[in-house]
Amino acid sequence: MPTFQSYDGTRLAYHVEGSGEPLVCLPGGPGRASGYLGDLGGLPRTLIRLDLRGTGASARPDNPDTYRCDRLVEDVEALRTHLGLARLPLLAHSAAGDLALLYGARYPERLAHLLLIAPLGRAVGFELTEDEWHSGLERLSDRPWYDDAYDAIMAWNSGDGDPEIRLRAAPLNPSHPRAV
């Protein structure tokens, strides 16, 4: 898989799949490698999936400040430069929506298209209240997996870092197949 050097010397990896016009894809998470995006259902595009720093095959820098969303913008810009694209067609999922919005704000002349899939919106001041968050979860309460996933996400949000808890909470992630 190809790699490139970002603004601070960190080696970042990306994956290329498909054919057609390029589409750079940023994975959600945060902290999630791009592999889960797959081929996005077989889009007729050359998908370029970036493994953000510290995920997948990308290097893990020691300085935690470099993981901030506003600093990751420069990783996206370094990828654009590496690919030789004058303007970037960009798709971002979940938490990466904030990264894509910040990229567009910093480099509007370098953005060709922006597609946001289930973005968080914090970069533009959108925040769910606790009540709105619970109300959204309750809309899924008729699903057979809901009780277990709800208990798990409550434990996770209370600080339980057990990886099993995160897996049990996964159906409440909008990209999870059982959440549909």
Coordinates of C-alpha atoms in Angstrom, one line a residue, residues 66-141:
T66 CA -0.8 16.0 16.3
Y67 CA -4.0 13.9 16.6
R68 CA -6.2 17.0 17.0
C69 CA -8.8 17.4 14.3
D70 CA -7.5 20.9 13.3
R71 CA -4.0 19.5 12.9
L72 CA -5.3 16.5 10.8
V73 CA -6.4 19.0 8.2
E74 CA -2.7 19.3 7.2
D75 CA -2.5 15.5 6.7
V76 CA -5.4 15.8 4.2
E77 CA -3.6 18.6 2.5
A78 CA -0.4 16.6 2.4
L79 CA -2.3 13.8 0.7
R80 CA -3.8 16.1 -1.9
T81 CA -0.3 17.4 -2.7
H82 CA 1.1 13.9 -2.8
L83 CA -1.7 12.8 -5.2
G84 CA -1.1 15.8 -7.4
L85 CA -4.7 16.8 -7.4
A86 CA -5.5 20.5 -7.9
R87 CA -8.9 20.1 -6.1
L88 CA -9.9 17.4 -3.8
P89 CA -13.1 15.4 -4.1
L90 CA -13.7 14.5 -0.5
L91 CA -16.0 12.0 1.3
A92 CA -16.0 11.9 5.1
H93 CA -17.9 9.5 7.4
S94 CA -19.0 10.2 11.0
A95 CA -16.3 12.0 13.1
A96 CA -14.3 12.7 9.9
G97 CA -17.1 15.0 8.8
D98 CA -15.6 17.6 11.2
L99 CA -12.2 17.1 9.7
A100 CA -13.6 17.5 6.2
L101 CA -15.5 20.7 7.2
L102 CA -12.3 22.1 8.7
Y103 CA -10.4 21.2 5.6
G104 CA -13.0 23.0 3.4
A105 CA -12.9 26.1 5.7
R106 CA -9.0 26.2 5.6
Y107 CA -8.6 25.3 1.9
P108 CA -11.9 26.2 0.1
E109 CA -10.1 26.7 -3.3
R110 CA -8.7 23.2 -3.1
L111 CA -12.0 21.4 -2.5
A112 CA -13.8 20.0 -5.5
H113 CA -16.7 18.2 -3.8
L114 CA -17.6 17.5 -0.2
L115 CA -19.8 14.5 0.7
L116 CA -20.6 14.0 4.4
I117 CA -22.1 10.7 5.6
A118 CA -23.6 10.8 9.2
P119 CA -21.3 13.8 10.2
L120 CA -21.1 15.0 13.8
G121 CA -21.1 18.7 13.0
R122 CA -19.1 19.9 16.0
A123 CA -16.8 21.8 13.7
V124 CA -19.7 24.1 12.8
G125 CA -21.1 24.3 16.3
F126 CA -23.7 21.5 16.2
E127 CA -24.0 19.7 19.5
L128 CA -26.7 17.3 20.5
T129 CA -28.1 17.8 24.0
E130 CA -28.2 14.8 26.3
D131 CA -32.0 14.6 25.9
E132 CA -31.7 14.7 22.1
W133 CA -29.1 11.9 22.2
H134 CA -31.2 9.7 24.4
S135 CA -34.3 10.4 22.2
G136 CA -32.3 9.3 19.1
L137 CA -31.3 6.1 20.8
E138 CA -34.9 5.4 21.9
R139 CA -36.0 5.4 18.3
L140 CA -34.2 2.1 18.0
S141 CA -35.6 0.5 21.1

